[in-house]
mmCIF file of C-alpha atoms in Angstrom:
data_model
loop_
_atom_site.group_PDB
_atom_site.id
_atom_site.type_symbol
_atom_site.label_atom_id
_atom_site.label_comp_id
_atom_site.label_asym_id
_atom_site.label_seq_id
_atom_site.Cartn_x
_atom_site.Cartn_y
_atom_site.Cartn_z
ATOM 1 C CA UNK A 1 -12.087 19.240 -36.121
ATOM 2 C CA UNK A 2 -8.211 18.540 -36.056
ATOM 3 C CA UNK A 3 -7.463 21.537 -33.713
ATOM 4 C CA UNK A 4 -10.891 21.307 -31.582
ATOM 5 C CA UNK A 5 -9.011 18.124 -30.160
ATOM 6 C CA UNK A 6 -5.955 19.686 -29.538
ATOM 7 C CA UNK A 7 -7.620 21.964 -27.020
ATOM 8 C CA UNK A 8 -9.415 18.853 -25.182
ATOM 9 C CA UNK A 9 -6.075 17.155 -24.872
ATOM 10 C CA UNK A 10 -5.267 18.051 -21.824
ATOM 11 C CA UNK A 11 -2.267 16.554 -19.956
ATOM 12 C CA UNK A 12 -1.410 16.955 -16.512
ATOM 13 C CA UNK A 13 0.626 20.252 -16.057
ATOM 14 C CA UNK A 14 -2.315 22.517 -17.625
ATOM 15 C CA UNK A 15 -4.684 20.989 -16.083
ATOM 16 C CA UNK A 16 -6.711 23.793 -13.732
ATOM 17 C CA UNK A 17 -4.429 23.003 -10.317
ATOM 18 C CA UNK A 18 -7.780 24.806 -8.736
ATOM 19 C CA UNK A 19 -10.234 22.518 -9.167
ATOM 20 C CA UNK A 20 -11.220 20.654 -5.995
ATOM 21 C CA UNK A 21 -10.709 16.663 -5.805
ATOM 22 C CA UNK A 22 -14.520 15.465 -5.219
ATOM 23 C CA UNK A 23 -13.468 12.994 -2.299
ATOM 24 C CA UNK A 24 -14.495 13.303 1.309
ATOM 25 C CA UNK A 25 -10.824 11.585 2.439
ATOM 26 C CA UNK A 26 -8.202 9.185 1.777
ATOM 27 C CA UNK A 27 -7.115 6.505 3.614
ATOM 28 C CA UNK A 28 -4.193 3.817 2.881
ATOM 29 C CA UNK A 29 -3.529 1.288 4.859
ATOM 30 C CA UNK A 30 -0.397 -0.755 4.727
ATOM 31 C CA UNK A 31 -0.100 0.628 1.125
ATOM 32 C CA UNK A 32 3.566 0.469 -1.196
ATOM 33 C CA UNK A 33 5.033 4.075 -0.839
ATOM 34 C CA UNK A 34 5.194 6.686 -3.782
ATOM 35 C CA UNK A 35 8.514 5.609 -4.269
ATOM 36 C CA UNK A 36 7.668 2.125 -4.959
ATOM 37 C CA UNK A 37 9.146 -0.998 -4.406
ATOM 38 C CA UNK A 38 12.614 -0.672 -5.558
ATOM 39 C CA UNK A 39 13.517 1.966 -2.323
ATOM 40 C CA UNK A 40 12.407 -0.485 0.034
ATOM 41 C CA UNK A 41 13.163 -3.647 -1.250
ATOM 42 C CA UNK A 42 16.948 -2.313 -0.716
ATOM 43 C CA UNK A 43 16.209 -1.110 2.401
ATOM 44 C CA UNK A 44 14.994 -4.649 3.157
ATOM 45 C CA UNK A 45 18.091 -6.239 1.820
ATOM 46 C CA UNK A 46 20.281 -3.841 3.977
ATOM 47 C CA UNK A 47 18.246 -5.169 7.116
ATOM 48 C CA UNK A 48 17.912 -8.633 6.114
ATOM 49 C CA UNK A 49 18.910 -10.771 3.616
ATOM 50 C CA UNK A 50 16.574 -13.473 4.937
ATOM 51 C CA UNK A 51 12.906 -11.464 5.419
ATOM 52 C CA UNK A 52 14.523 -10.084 1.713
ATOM 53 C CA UNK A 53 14.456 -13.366 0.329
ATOM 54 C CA UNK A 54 11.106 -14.395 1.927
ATOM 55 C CA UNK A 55 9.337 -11.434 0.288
ATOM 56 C CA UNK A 56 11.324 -11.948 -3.226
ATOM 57 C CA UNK A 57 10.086 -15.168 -3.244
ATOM 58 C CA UNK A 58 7.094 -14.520 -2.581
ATOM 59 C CA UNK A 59 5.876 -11.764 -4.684
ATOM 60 C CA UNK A 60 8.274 -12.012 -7.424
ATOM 61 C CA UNK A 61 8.652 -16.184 -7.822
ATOM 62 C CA UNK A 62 4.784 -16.476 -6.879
ATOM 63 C CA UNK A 63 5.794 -18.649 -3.746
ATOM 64 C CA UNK A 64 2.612 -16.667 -1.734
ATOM 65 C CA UNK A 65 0.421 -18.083 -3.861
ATOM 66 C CA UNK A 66 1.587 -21.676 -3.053
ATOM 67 C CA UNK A 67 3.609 -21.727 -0.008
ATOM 68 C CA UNK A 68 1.464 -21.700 3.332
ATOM 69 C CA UNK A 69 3.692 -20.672 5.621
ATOM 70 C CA UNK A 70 5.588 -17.744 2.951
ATOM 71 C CA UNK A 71 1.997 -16.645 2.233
ATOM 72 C CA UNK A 72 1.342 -16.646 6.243
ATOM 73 C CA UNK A 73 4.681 -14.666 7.201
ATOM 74 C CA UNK A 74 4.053 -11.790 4.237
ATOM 75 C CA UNK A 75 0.261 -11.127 4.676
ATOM 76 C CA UNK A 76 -1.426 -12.649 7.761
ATOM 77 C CA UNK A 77 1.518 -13.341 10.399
ATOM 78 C CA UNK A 78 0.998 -16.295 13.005
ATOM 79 C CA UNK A 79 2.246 -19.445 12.797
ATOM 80 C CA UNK A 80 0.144 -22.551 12.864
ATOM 81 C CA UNK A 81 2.108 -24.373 15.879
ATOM 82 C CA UNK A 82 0.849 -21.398 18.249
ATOM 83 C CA UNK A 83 -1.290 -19.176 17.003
ATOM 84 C CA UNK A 84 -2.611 -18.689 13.876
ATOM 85 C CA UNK A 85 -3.544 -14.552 14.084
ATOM 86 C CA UNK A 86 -7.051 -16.056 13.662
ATOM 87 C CA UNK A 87 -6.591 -17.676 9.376
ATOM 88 C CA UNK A 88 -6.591 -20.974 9.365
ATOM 89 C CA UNK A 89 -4.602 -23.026 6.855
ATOM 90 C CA UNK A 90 -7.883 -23.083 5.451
ATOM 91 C CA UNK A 91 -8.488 -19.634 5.384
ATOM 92 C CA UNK A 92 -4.500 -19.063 3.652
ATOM 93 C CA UNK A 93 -5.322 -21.862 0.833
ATOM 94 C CA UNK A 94 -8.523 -19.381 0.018
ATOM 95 C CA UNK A 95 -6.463 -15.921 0.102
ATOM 96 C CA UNK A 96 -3.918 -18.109 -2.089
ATOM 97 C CA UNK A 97 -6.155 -19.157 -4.847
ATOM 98 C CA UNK A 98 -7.033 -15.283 -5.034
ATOM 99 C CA UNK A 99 -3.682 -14.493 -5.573
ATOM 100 C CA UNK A 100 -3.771 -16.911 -8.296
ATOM 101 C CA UNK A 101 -6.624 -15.620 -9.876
ATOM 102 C CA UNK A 102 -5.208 -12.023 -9.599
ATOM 103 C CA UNK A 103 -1.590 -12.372 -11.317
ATOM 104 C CA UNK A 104 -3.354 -13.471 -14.698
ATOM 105 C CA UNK A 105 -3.871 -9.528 -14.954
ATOM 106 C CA UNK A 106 -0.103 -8.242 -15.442
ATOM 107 C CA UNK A 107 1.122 -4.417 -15.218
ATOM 108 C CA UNK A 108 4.066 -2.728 -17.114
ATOM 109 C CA UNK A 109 5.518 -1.083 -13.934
ATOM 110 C CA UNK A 110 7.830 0.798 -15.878
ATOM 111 C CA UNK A 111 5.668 2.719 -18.072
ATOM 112 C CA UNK A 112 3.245 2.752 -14.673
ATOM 113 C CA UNK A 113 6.029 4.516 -12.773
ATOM 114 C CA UNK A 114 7.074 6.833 -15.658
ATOM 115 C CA UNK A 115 2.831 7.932 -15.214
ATOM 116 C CA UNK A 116 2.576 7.829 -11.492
ATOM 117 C CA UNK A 117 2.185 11.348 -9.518
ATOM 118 C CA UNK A 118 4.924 10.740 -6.718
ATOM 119 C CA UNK A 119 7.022 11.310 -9.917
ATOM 120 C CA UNK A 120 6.471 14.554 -8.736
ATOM 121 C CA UNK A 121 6.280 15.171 -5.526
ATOM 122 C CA UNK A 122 7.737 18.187 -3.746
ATOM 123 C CA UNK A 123 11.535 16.989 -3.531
ATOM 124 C CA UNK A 124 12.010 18.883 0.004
ATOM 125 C CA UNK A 125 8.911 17.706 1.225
ATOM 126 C CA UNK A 126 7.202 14.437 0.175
ATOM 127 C CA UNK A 127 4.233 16.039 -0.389
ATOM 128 C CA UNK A 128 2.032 14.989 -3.479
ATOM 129 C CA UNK A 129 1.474 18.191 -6.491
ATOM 130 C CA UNK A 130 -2.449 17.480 -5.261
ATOM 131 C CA UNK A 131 -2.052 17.775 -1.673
ATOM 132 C CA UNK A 132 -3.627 21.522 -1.846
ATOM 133 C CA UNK A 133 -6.817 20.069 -3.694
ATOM 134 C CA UNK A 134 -6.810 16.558 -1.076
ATOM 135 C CA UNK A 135 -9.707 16.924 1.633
ATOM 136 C CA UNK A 136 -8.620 18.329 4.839
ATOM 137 C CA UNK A 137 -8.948 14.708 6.535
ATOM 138 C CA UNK A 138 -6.521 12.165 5.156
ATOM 139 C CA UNK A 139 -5.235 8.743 6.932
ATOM 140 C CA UNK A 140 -2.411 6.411 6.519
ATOM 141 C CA UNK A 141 -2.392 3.357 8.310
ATOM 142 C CA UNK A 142 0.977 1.182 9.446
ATOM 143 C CA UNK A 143 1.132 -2.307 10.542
ATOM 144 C CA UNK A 144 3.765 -2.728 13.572
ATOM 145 C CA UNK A 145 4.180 -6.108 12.018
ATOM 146 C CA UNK A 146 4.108 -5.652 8.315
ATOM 147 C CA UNK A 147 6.502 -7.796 7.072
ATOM 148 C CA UNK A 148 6.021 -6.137 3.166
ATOM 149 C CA UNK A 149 5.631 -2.133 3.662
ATOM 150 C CA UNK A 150 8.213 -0.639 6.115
ATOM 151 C CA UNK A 151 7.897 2.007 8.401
ATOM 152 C CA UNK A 152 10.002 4.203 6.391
ATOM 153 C CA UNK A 153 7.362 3.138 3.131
ATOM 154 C CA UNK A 154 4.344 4.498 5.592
ATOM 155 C CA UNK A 155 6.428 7.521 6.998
ATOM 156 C CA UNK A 156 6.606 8.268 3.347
ATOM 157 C CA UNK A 157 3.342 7.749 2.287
ATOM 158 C CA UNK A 158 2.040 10.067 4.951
ATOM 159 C CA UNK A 159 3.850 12.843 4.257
ATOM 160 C CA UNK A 160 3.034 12.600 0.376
ATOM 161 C CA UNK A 161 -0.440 13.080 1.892
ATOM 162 C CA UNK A 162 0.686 15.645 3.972
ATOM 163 C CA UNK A 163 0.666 14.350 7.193
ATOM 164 C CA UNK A 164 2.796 14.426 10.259
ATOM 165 C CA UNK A 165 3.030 10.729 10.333
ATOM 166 C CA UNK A 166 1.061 7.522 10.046
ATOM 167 C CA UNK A 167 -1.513 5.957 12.358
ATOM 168 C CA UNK A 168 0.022 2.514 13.492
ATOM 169 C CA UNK A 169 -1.966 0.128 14.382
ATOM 170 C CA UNK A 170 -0.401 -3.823 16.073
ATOM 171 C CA UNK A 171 -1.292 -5.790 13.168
ATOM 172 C CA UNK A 172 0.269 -7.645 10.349
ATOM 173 C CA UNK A 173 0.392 -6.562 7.047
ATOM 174 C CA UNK A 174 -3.295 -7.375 6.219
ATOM 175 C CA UNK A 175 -4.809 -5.200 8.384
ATOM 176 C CA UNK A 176 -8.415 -6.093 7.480
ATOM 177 C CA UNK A 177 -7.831 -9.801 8.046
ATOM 178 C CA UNK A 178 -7.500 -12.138 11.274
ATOM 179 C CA UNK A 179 -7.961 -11.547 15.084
ATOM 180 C CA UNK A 180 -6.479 -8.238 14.792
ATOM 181 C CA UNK A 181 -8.490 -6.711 12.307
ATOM 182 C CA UNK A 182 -10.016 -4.321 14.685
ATOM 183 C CA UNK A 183 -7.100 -2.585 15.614
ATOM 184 C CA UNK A 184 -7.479 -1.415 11.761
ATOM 185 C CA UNK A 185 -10.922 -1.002 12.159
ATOM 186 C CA UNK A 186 -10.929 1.457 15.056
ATOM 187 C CA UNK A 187 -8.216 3.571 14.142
ATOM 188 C CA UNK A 188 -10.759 4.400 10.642
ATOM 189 C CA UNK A 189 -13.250 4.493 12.778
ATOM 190 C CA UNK A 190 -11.823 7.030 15.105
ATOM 191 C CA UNK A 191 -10.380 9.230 11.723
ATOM 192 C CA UNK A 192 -13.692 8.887 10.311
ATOM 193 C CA UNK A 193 -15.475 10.366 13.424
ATOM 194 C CA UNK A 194 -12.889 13.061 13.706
ATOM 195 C CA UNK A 195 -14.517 14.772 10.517
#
């Protein structure tokens, strides 16, 4: 009994580092570097206090969820006066009420972080303590107009994943969303073909 558990219990540093990962790729797009917030957020604040403000608002006082135009500059980019990236105020009132519905879940980032693998990624190199069992093919995606993940936050991302750098695409930060949305599209389409 008691010691037949002990031997299933396994945590992550005996776990066979051999075994293959069973995924055909990985792909991030736009996505919050291993470091996390915290890293970027400063570097934020050190380039602007005002874009700083903007995205502390909006993620951390909820503002996204019911100002248009916060919610427009952080996810979607466009400004209704001109153009609108292709979401209508319409379209932002939709993506809000989503948001809503989404921060009823909540997450104890600190005991997430304390858990997360880029804990332990190679200090020299970025690279994730995985990246020897990752598939061959691996792609991360930067918006040249994210206004919430840096280029910094996907320079780091795609060198935890072992690559040289990321793919960057002109797009805001929702890359799958509005007039642009190909410009995401091709450039998985492309890595995706490349197999």
């Amino acid at each position: 009994g008691e010691d037949n558990n002990n031997n299933n219990n396994n945590n992550d540093d005996t776990i066979d580092r051999r075994r293959n990962i069973n995924l055909a790729g990985v792909a991030l797009a736009c996505s919050v570097p291993p470091s996390g917030n915290g890293p970027m957020t400063m570097r934020f604040l050190r380039r602007s206090i005002r874009d700083s403000w903007k995205i502390t608002a909006g993620f951390v006082l909820k503002r996204a969820i019911t100002d248009k135009s916060n919610c427009r500059d952080l996810f979607f980019g466009g400004t209704t006066e001109d153009d609108d990236n292709g979401i209508s105020d319409e379209d932002v009132e939709r993506y809000q009420s989503y948001f809503e519905r989404d921060t009823v879940a909540t997450i104890d980032l600190g005991d997430l972080a304390k858990r997360l693998p880029s804990a332990k990624a190679d200090v020299r190199s970025g690279k994730a303590p995985f990246c020897d069992r990752l598939p061959s093919k691996s792609l991360v995606i930067a918006a040249r107009g994210d206004f919430v993940v840096d280029e910094e936050g996907s320079r780091e991302s795609a060198a935890y994943l072992n690559l040289e750098s990321p793919v960057f695409v002109d797009s805001p930060h929702d890359v799958m969303l509005g007039k642009k949305w190909k410009n995401g599209a091709d450039a998985i389409l492309e890595w995706v073909q490349s197999w």
